Coordinates of C-alpha atoms in Angstrom, one line a residue:
M1 CA -39.2 -57.3 -30.3
I2 CA -41.8 -55.3 -32.3
T3 CA -40.1 -53.0 -35.0
I4 CA -42.5 -50.0 -35.8
P5 CA -42.5 -48.9 -39.1
Y6 CA -40.9 -45.2 -39.4
L7 CA -43.9 -43.8 -40.7
T8 CA -46.4 -45.4 -38.4
A9 CA -44.1 -44.4 -35.3
L10 CA -43.9 -40.8 -36.4
T11 CA -47.8 -40.4 -36.7
T12 CA -48.2 -42.0 -33.8
Y13 CA -45.9 -39.5 -31.7
F14 CA -47.6 -36.7 -33.6
S15 CA -51.1 -38.1 -32.6
Y16 CA -50.3 -38.4 -28.8
G17 CA -48.2 -35.0 -29.1
L18 CA -51.5 -33.5 -30.2
F19 CA -53.3 -35.0 -27.9
F20 CA -51.5 -33.7 -24.9
A21 CA -51.0 -30.1 -26.6
F22 CA -54.9 -29.9 -26.6
G23 CA -55.2 -31.6 -23.2
Q24 CA -52.5 -28.8 -21.6
I25 CA -54.8 -26.0 -23.4
R26 CA -58.0 -27.4 -21.8
D27 CA -56.4 -27.8 -18.5
F28 CA -55.3 -24.5 -18.7
F29 CA -58.6 -22.7 -19.2
R30 CA -60.5 -25.0 -16.9
K31 CA -57.8 -23.5 -13.9
V32 CA -58.5 -20.3 -15.1
I33 CA -62.5 -20.7 -15.2
E34 CA -62.3 -22.6 -11.2
W35 CA -59.8 -20.2 -10.0
R36 CA -62.4 -18.4 -8.2
K37 CA -64.4 -21.1 -7.0
S38 CA -64.0 -22.2 -3.2
N39 CA -61.4 -24.9 -2.4
N40 CA -63.1 -27.4 -0.3
L41 CA -60.1 -29.4 0.8
Q42 CA -59.7 -27.5 3.7
G43 CA -56.0 -28.2 4.1
Y44 CA -56.0 -31.7 2.4
A45 CA -54.0 -32.6 -0.7
P46 CA -55.7 -33.3 -3.6
I47 CA -55.9 -37.5 -4.0
C48 CA -55.5 -37.2 -8.0
L49 CA -53.2 -34.5 -8.9
G50 CA -53.7 -33.2 -12.3
L51 CA -50.6 -34.8 -14.4
E52 CA -51.5 -38.0 -12.5
D53 CA -55.1 -38.6 -14.1
F54 CA -54.2 -36.4 -17.4
Y55 CA -54.5 -39.4 -19.5
V56 CA -57.3 -41.1 -18.0
R57 CA -59.2 -37.4 -18.2
R58 CA -58.0 -36.2 -21.5
L59 CA -57.7 -39.5 -23.5
Y60 CA -59.4 -42.3 -21.7
L61 CA -62.2 -40.8 -21.2
R62 CA -63.1 -40.0 -24.9
I63 CA -62.9 -43.6 -25.7
Q64 CA -63.9 -45.1 -22.7
D65 CA -66.9 -46.7 -24.5
C66 CA -64.6 -49.1 -26.0
F67 CA -63.5 -50.6 -23.0
G68 CA -65.5 -52.1 -19.8
R69 CA -68.9 -53.1 -21.9
P70 CA -71.2 -54.7 -20.1
I71 CA -72.4 -58.2 -21.0
A72 CA -75.7 -60.1 -20.5
S73 CA -75.2 -63.6 -20.8
A74 CA -72.5 -66.3 -20.7
P75 CA -69.4 -65.4 -22.6
D76 CA -69.6 -68.3 -25.2
A77 CA -68.9 -67.9 -28.8
W78 CA -71.7 -65.2 -29.3
F79 CA -72.5 -63.2 -26.3
D80 CA -75.2 -60.4 -25.6
V81 CA -73.7 -57.0 -25.2
V82 CA -75.4 -54.0 -23.3
E83 CA -75.5 -50.9 -25.6
R84 CA -74.4 -47.8 -23.6
Y85 CA -75.0 -44.2 -24.1
S86 CA -73.3 -40.8 -22.8
T87 CA -75.1 -37.6 -22.3
D88 CA -71.9 -35.6 -21.5
N89 CA -69.2 -36.8 -24.0
N90 CA -68.4 -39.8 -22.8
K91 CA -67.6 -38.6 -19.2
T92 CA -70.2 -40.9 -18.0
L93 CA -72.0 -44.1 -19.7
K94 CA -75.4 -45.3 -18.9
R95 CA -76.8 -48.6 -20.0
S96 CA -79.9 -48.7 -22.2
T97 CA -82.2 -51.3 -22.5
K98 CA -80.8 -52.4 -25.9
I99 CA -78.7 -55.8 -26.2
N100 CA -77.1 -56.6 -29.5
R101 CA -75.9 -60.4 -30.0
C102 CA -72.1 -60.3 -31.0
L103 CA -69.5 -62.5 -31.7
N104 CA -67.0 -62.9 -28.8
L105 CA -63.2 -62.4 -29.5
G106 CA -62.4 -60.9 -26.2
S107 CA -63.5 -63.5 -23.6
Y108 CA -60.6 -66.1 -22.3
N109 CA -62.7 -69.0 -22.8
Y110 CA -60.3 -71.0 -24.9
L111 CA -61.8 -74.4 -24.4
G112 CA -65.7 -73.1 -24.2
F113 CA -66.2 -74.1 -20.6
A114 CA -67.3 -70.7 -19.4
A115 CA -71.3 -71.8 -21.2
S116 CA -73.3 -74.5 -20.1
D117 CA -71.6 -77.7 -20.4
E118 CA -73.5 -81.3 -20.2
Y119 CA -71.2 -82.7 -17.9
C120 CA -69.7 -79.6 -15.6
T121 CA -72.9 -77.6 -15.4
P122 CA -75.3 -80.5 -13.3
R123 CA -72.3 -80.9 -11.1
V124 CA -71.8 -77.4 -10.4
I125 CA -75.3 -77.1 -9.7
D126 CA -75.3 -80.0 -7.3
S127 CA -72.4 -78.5 -5.5
L128 CA -74.2 -75.1 -4.8
K129 CA -77.1 -76.9 -3.4
R130 CA -74.9 -78.8 -1.2
F131 CA -72.3 -76.2 -0.1
S132 CA -73.8 -73.2 -0.8
A133 CA -71.9 -70.2 -3.1
S134 CA -69.3 -69.6 -0.4
T135 CA -67.5 -71.4 2.6
C136 CA -67.6 -67.8 4.3
S137 CA -64.2 -68.8 5.8
A138 CA -60.2 -69.0 5.0
R139 CA -58.6 -72.2 4.4
A140 CA -57.0 -72.2 7.3
D141 CA -60.1 -71.8 9.3
G142 CA -63.5 -73.4 8.2
G143 CA -63.1 -72.9 4.6
T144 CA -61.7 -76.5 3.3
T145 CA -64.4 -78.8 1.6
R146 CA -63.7 -82.3 0.3
L147 CA -64.0 -80.3 -3.2
H148 CA -60.7 -78.2 -2.3
T149 CA -58.9 -81.6 -1.6
E150 CA -60.1 -83.0 -4.5
L151 CA -59.1 -80.0 -6.7
E152 CA -55.8 -79.5 -5.5
E153 CA -55.2 -83.7 -6.0
Y154 CA -56.6 -83.2 -9.7
V155 CA -54.3 -80.2 -10.5
A156 CA -50.9 -81.7 -9.0
K157 CA -51.9 -84.7 -11.4
F158 CA -52.9 -82.9 -14.2
V159 CA -49.6 -80.8 -14.3
G160 CA -47.2 -83.4 -13.2
K161 CA -46.3 -82.1 -9.8
S162 CA -46.5 -84.1 -6.4
S163 CA -48.8 -81.4 -4.4
A164 CA -50.9 -78.3 -5.5
L165 CA -52.1 -75.2 -3.7
V166 CA -55.5 -73.4 -5.0
F167 CA -56.7 -69.8 -4.3
G168 CA -59.7 -68.0 -5.1
M169 CA -57.8 -65.5 -7.2
G170 CA -55.7 -65.7 -10.1
Y171 CA -54.2 -62.1 -9.7
V172 CA -53.4 -62.9 -6.3
T173 CA -51.8 -66.2 -6.8
N174 CA -48.6 -64.4 -8.4
S175 CA -48.7 -61.2 -6.0
A176 CA -49.5 -63.0 -2.4
I177 CA -46.9 -65.9 -3.3
L178 CA -43.7 -64.5 -4.8
P179 CA -42.9 -62.2 -1.4
V180 CA -43.8 -65.5 0.6
L181 CA -40.8 -67.2 -1.6
I182 CA -38.2 -64.5 -1.7
G183 CA -37.4 -61.5 0.5
K184 CA -34.6 -59.1 1.4
G185 CA -31.1 -60.7 0.3
G186 CA -32.5 -62.8 -2.6
L187 CA -32.8 -62.0 -6.5
I188 CA -35.6 -62.0 -8.9
I189 CA -35.4 -61.8 -12.7
S190 CA -38.1 -61.1 -14.7
D191 CA -39.2 -61.2 -18.3
S192 CA -39.5 -57.4 -19.2
L193 CA -43.0 -58.4 -20.4
N194 CA -44.6 -60.1 -17.4
H195 CA -47.9 -59.4 -16.1
N196 CA -48.8 -56.7 -13.5
S197 CA -49.4 -59.5 -11.0
I198 CA -45.9 -60.6 -10.9
V199 CA -44.4 -57.0 -11.3
N200 CA -46.4 -56.2 -7.9
G201 CA -45.3 -59.7 -6.3
A202 CA -41.8 -58.9 -7.2
R203 CA -42.0 -55.4 -5.8
G204 CA -43.6 -56.4 -2.5
S205 CA -41.1 -59.0 -1.9
G206 CA -38.5 -57.0 -0.7
A207 CA -36.1 -59.0 -3.0
T208 CA -33.7 -57.1 -5.6
V209 CA -35.4 -57.1 -9.1
R210 CA -33.9 -57.2 -12.6
V211 CA -35.3 -57.7 -16.0
F212 CA -33.9 -59.5 -18.9
L213 CA -34.8 -58.6 -22.7
H214 CA -38.5 -60.2 -23.7
N215 CA -38.1 -64.0 -24.2
T216 CA -34.2 -63.8 -24.6
P217 CA -32.3 -66.6 -22.8
S218 CA -29.2 -65.3 -24.0
H219 CA -30.2 -61.6 -22.4
L220 CA -31.0 -64.0 -19.4
E221 CA -27.6 -65.5 -18.8
D222 CA -25.7 -62.2 -19.2
V223 CA -28.0 -60.8 -16.5
L224 CA -27.7 -63.9 -14.0
R225 CA -24.0 -63.8 -14.6
E226 CA -23.4 -60.3 -13.9
Q227 CA -25.5 -60.3 -10.8
I228 CA -24.0 -63.7 -9.5
A229 CA -20.5 -62.0 -10.1
E230 CA -21.3 -58.6 -8.2
G231 CA -23.8 -60.2 -5.8
Q232 CA -25.9 -58.5 -3.4
P233 CA -25.8 -54.2 -3.1
R234 CA -23.0 -52.8 -1.1
T235 CA -22.3 -55.7 0.8
H236 CA -21.7 -57.8 -2.2
R237 CA -22.5 -61.1 -0.3
P238 CA -23.6 -64.1 -2.3
W239 CA -27.5 -64.0 -3.1
K240 CA -29.6 -66.2 -0.7
K241 CA -31.8 -67.0 -3.4
I242 CA -32.3 -66.3 -7.1
I243 CA -35.7 -67.2 -9.1
V244 CA -36.2 -66.6 -12.7
V245 CA -39.8 -65.5 -13.5
V246 CA -41.4 -66.2 -16.9
E247 CA -44.8 -67.0 -18.4
G248 CA -45.9 -69.8 -20.4
I249 CA -47.9 -67.5 -23.4
Y250 CA -47.2 -64.1 -22.6
S251 CA -51.2 -62.4 -22.7
M252 CA -50.5 -59.0 -24.5
E253 CA -48.1 -60.6 -27.1
G254 CA -49.1 -64.2 -27.4
E255 CA -45.9 -65.4 -27.6
L256 CA -44.8 -68.9 -26.4
C257 CA -42.1 -68.8 -23.5
K258 CA -38.7 -70.2 -24.8
L259 CA -38.6 -72.4 -22.1
P260 CA -36.3 -75.3 -22.9
E261 CA -33.5 -72.2 -23.5
I262 CA -34.6 -70.6 -20.2
I263 CA -34.2 -73.8 -18.1
A264 CA -31.2 -74.9 -19.5
V265 CA -29.5 -71.3 -18.3
C266 CA -31.3 -71.5 -14.7
K267 CA -29.6 -74.8 -14.4
K268 CA -26.4 -73.9 -15.3
Y269 CA -26.5 -71.0 -12.8
K270 CA -28.6 -73.1 -10.0
A271 CA -31.8 -70.2 -10.2
F272 CA -35.2 -71.3 -9.5
T273 CA -37.5 -71.4 -12.3
Y274 CA -40.8 -69.7 -11.9
L275 CA -43.6 -70.6 -14.5
D276 CA -46.6 -68.7 -15.1
E277 CA -49.3 -70.8 -16.9
A278 CA -52.1 -68.5 -16.7
H279 CA -52.9 -68.5 -20.7
S280 CA -51.4 -71.7 -21.4
I281 CA -52.5 -74.6 -18.8
G282 CA -55.2 -76.2 -20.6
A283 CA -55.2 -74.5 -23.9
V284 CA -52.0 -75.8 -25.6
G285 CA -50.4 -79.2 -25.5
K286 CA -52.0 -82.5 -26.8
T287 CA -53.7 -83.4 -23.4
G288 CA -53.9 -79.6 -22.6
R289 CA -51.1 -79.5 -20.0
G290 CA -49.7 -76.6 -21.0
V291 CA -46.1 -75.4 -22.6
C292 CA -44.2 -78.1 -20.9
E293 CA -46.0 -80.9 -22.7
L294 CA -46.1 -78.7 -26.0
L295 CA -42.4 -77.7 -26.3
G296 CA -41.2 -81.4 -24.3
V297 CA -40.1 -79.6 -21.1
D298 CA -40.1 -82.3 -18.0
T299 CA -42.2 -80.6 -15.5
A300 CA -39.5 -81.8 -12.8
D301 CA -37.2 -79.0 -14.3
V302 CA -39.9 -76.3 -13.4
D303 CA -39.3 -75.5 -9.5
I304 CA -42.8 -73.6 -9.4
M305 CA -45.6 -73.9 -11.8
M306 CA -48.5 -71.4 -11.6
G307 CA -51.7 -71.2 -13.4
T308 CA -55.4 -69.6 -13.0
F309 CA -59.1 -71.4 -13.5
T310 CA -60.2 -68.1 -15.3
K311 CA -58.9 -69.1 -19.2
S312 CA -59.3 -72.8 -20.1
F313 CA -61.5 -74.2 -17.4
G314 CA -64.5 -71.6 -17.4
S315 CA -63.9 -70.7 -13.4
C316 CA -62.2 -68.4 -11.1
G317 CA -59.2 -68.8 -8.9
G318 CA -55.3 -69.8 -9.4
Y319 CA -53.1 -72.4 -8.2
I320 CA -49.3 -73.0 -7.2
A321 CA -47.7 -76.5 -7.8
G322 CA -44.4 -77.9 -6.9
S323 CA -43.0 -80.2 -4.3
K324 CA -44.9 -81.4 -1.1
E325 CA -42.1 -79.4 0.9
L326 CA -42.9 -76.3 -1.1
I327 CA -46.7 -76.6 -0.7
Q328 CA -46.3 -77.4 3.0
Y329 CA -44.2 -74.3 3.5
L330 CA -46.9 -72.1 1.4
K331 CA -49.5 -73.4 3.7
Y332 CA -48.0 -72.0 6.9
N333 CA -46.5 -69.0 5.7
C334 CA -49.1 -67.5 2.8
P335 CA -51.5 -64.7 3.6
A336 CA -53.6 -65.6 0.6
H337 CA -53.8 -69.0 2.0
L338 CA -54.1 -68.3 5.7
Y339 CA -56.4 -65.2 5.6
A340 CA -58.3 -65.0 2.2
T341 CA -61.7 -66.6 1.8
S342 CA -61.4 -70.2 0.1
I343 CA -62.2 -70.6 -3.6
S344 CA -66.2 -70.7 -4.0
P345 CA -67.1 -74.6 -3.9
P346 CA -69.2 -74.5 -7.1
A347 CA -66.2 -72.8 -8.7
A348 CA -63.8 -75.6 -7.2
Q349 CA -66.3 -78.2 -8.8
Q350 CA -66.6 -76.7 -12.1
I351 CA -62.5 -76.8 -12.1
I352 CA -62.7 -80.7 -11.5
S353 CA -65.2 -81.3 -13.9
A354 CA -63.1 -79.3 -16.5
I355 CA -60.1 -81.2 -16.0
K356 CA -62.1 -84.5 -16.2
V357 CA -63.6 -83.8 -19.5
I358 CA -60.2 -82.8 -20.7
L359 CA -58.7 -86.1 -19.3
G360 CA -61.4 -88.0 -20.9
E361 CA -62.9 -89.0 -17.3
D362 CA -66.4 -88.2 -18.3
G363 CA -66.5 -91.2 -20.7
S364 CA -66.3 -89.1 -23.9
S365 CA -63.8 -88.0 -26.1
R366 CA -65.0 -84.1 -25.8
G367 CA -61.6 -83.1 -24.3
A368 CA -59.6 -84.3 -27.1
Q369 CA -61.8 -82.5 -29.6
K370 CA -62.0 -79.3 -27.6
L371 CA -58.1 -79.5 -27.7
A372 CA -57.9 -80.2 -31.3
R373 CA -60.1 -77.4 -32.2
I374 CA -58.8 -74.7 -30.1
R375 CA -55.3 -75.5 -31.9
E376 CA -57.1 -75.6 -35.4
N377 CA -59.1 -72.3 -34.7
S378 CA -55.9 -70.8 -33.4
N379 CA -53.8 -71.9 -36.6
F380 CA -56.4 -71.0 -38.9
F381 CA -57.4 -67.4 -37.6
R382 CA -53.6 -66.3 -37.5
S383 CA -52.8 -67.6 -40.7
E384 CA -55.5 -65.9 -42.6
L385 CA -54.8 -62.6 -40.8
Q386 CA -51.5 -62.6 -41.8
K387 CA -52.5 -63.3 -45.2
M388 CA -54.5 -60.3 -45.1
G389 CA -51.7 -58.0 -44.3
F390 CA -52.4 -57.3 -40.5
E391 CA -49.4 -57.3 -38.4
V392 CA -50.2 -60.1 -35.7
L393 CA -47.9 -60.8 -32.8
G394 CA -47.2 -64.5 -31.0
D395 CA -46.9 -68.0 -32.8
Y396 CA -49.1 -70.5 -33.7
D397 CA -50.8 -72.7 -31.4
S398 CA -51.2 -69.6 -28.9
P399 CA -55.1 -68.8 -28.7
V400 CA -54.1 -65.3 -28.2
M401 CA -53.7 -62.9 -31.0
P402 CA -52.6 -59.1 -31.0
I403 CA -53.3 -57.3 -34.0
M404 CA -51.3 -53.7 -33.9
L405 CA -53.1 -50.8 -34.1
Y406 CA -50.4 -48.2 -33.0
N407 CA -52.1 -45.1 -33.3
P408 CA -54.6 -43.8 -30.6
A409 CA -57.2 -42.7 -32.9
K410 CA -57.2 -46.3 -34.6
I411 CA -58.1 -47.8 -30.9
P412 CA -61.8 -46.5 -30.8
A413 CA -62.1 -46.7 -34.6
F414 CA -61.5 -50.3 -34.8
S415 CA -63.4 -50.8 -31.7
R416 CA -66.6 -49.2 -32.6
E417 CA -66.8 -50.3 -36.1
C418 CA -66.2 -54.1 -35.3
L419 CA -69.1 -53.6 -32.8
K420 CA -71.2 -52.0 -35.3
Q421 CA -71.1 -55.3 -37.2
N422 CA -71.8 -57.4 -34.2
V423 CA -68.2 -58.6 -33.5
A424 CA -67.1 -57.9 -29.9
V425 CA -63.3 -57.4 -29.7
V426 CA -60.8 -56.0 -26.9
T427 CA -58.5 -53.2 -27.5
V428 CA -55.5 -52.8 -25.3
A429 CA -53.4 -49.5 -25.0
F430 CA -51.2 -47.4 -22.5
P431 CA -50.8 -48.3 -19.5
A432 CA -51.5 -52.0 -20.2
T433 CA -48.8 -51.9 -23.3
P434 CA -45.9 -49.3 -24.1
L435 CA -47.3 -46.1 -25.3
L436 CA -46.8 -46.7 -29.1
L437 CA -47.8 -50.1 -29.2
A438 CA -51.5 -49.9 -28.8
R439 CA -53.6 -53.4 -30.1
A440 CA -56.6 -55.4 -30.7
R441 CA -56.0 -58.6 -28.5
I442 CA -58.3 -61.8 -30.2
C443 CA -58.8 -64.6 -28.3
I444 CA -60.2 -67.8 -29.6
S445 CA -62.3 -70.3 -28.3
A446 CA -62.8 -74.0 -29.2
S447 CA -66.4 -73.0 -28.9
H448 CA -66.2 -70.9 -32.4
T449 CA -67.3 -72.7 -35.5
K450 CA -65.7 -72.2 -38.8
E451 CA -68.2 -70.1 -40.1
D452 CA -67.7 -67.9 -36.7
L453 CA -64.2 -67.4 -37.6
I454 CA -65.1 -66.9 -41.1
K455 CA -67.2 -64.1 -40.6
A456 CA -64.9 -62.5 -38.4
L457 CA -62.2 -62.4 -40.9
E458 CA -64.5 -60.8 -43.3
V459 CA -65.2 -58.1 -40.9
I460 CA -61.8 -57.7 -39.4
S461 CA -60.5 -57.1 -43.0
E462 CA -63.0 -54.9 -43.8
I463 CA -62.5 -52.7 -41.2
G464 CA -58.6 -53.4 -41.4
D465 CA -59.0 -51.5 -45.0
L466 CA -61.3 -48.5 -43.5
V467 CA -59.0 -48.1 -40.6
G468 CA -55.5 -48.4 -42.3
I469 CA -54.4 -51.1 -40.1
K470 CA -52.7 -53.5 -42.9
Y471 CA -49.1 -52.9 -42.4
F472 CA -48.0 -55.4 -44.7
P473 CA -49.1 -56.5 -48.6
A474 CA -51.7 -59.1 -48.5
A475 CA -50.9 -62.4 -49.8
P476 CA -52.3 -63.0 -53.2
T477 CA -55.5 -65.0 -53.7
K478 CA -56.1 -68.2 -55.4
L479 CA -57.8 -66.3 -58.2
Q480 CA -55.1 -63.7 -58.5
Q481 CA -52.4 -66.5 -58.6
E482 CA -54.4 -68.3 -61.2
L483 CA -54.1 -65.2 -63.2
G484 CA -50.9 -64.5 -62.8
R485 CA -50.0 -68.1 -64.3
M486 CA -52.3 -67.4 -67.3
K487 CA -50.4 -64.4 -68.0
L488 CA -47.1 -66.1 -67.8
D489 CA -48.5 -68.9 -69.9

């Protein structure tokens, strides 16, 4: 868990308090000015109530130029960012014709497949010519091509399961699958920092939901023991089913799941394990097979494996992998399979081709080189950031690196200053994170060169000094170490 320095927490609370106070004053005068204006609602309740969109109006709109920046090229190591301008104090943003070439530290392009690839791209173009951009049909109707069947076979083989089912959207994979797997009378125990797609899927299932402290197996065991002892609410009958849901790499923290310990707890209490590998599949492990391979966990011990194709594979969609019985059940019952349009054939071909490159089936060693490079790049960048004095969350081998900003004024300051020096970063704040824990999330790619990373580090270090986000003392440089030895001598 993050321990916020006392002074930082105090100044952050003060900043938000100041924002809230001035926002309320502005809202008061706004109501006074508009009091005499006619009401056109004619009996309807307002769709957006004042307090519900207060945060958007009074904070987000002031810094919205830091979010949703449009791009004009493939999200490679460098990409084109379209400049925007505002004539109404950032309430609305308009695109200009000016484009800046920026170093990309925000996209999930972990293995570099999002850009043109010598093996993948020609095959994707051929599939587009043969199958068109869309099947215009659900999988249960006329939306299954040979590419969908081949993709599911490759995914099952790649993750080490007997069967798999693919979907056209990663978010929907979680939010639509969980309500099919469990319902009333069941229990979902979810990590407190799980992704919003898992949260919405759990809420929509009708099952009882409990959370355990982030990545803390001991607390998971306490929750399991307590819930099994108490049983269902009111009736105290035994739970029909218990599913524990965790992520391989937590997208806002960059932390690896403590999977071996969590598997041991689930086995002890006969609970099913649901593993979301959206950010870990393809990105970690010797052969890119995710946290199970990295942490030495047998995939047979994970009951339901979920992942997305939007990060390491340069495509879209998601998958569920498990036993043949599980996948057959989902094919008959999952609305995302029965009613949603199937994944685009060119997107499916992109994933198949990317997996072949990773496995070396393209006849080259590029896949192994990409995996080695993403690991080296990630560990080098994380190590250097920590030496500079930044508070960096996450674990080594993870390509996700959140740099803590905390104070709301530092969110736009860091983002805008980086953009001025042609480095594009993603800043994240409430409600995606807790109110006090704003951060910049860096995503490293195998397509980044050493020169790219050094440039990024120089820019981030300079801006870190300017904005004041180096919360720890910097490690001494080699020159400082040599001077220190000379003084001792």
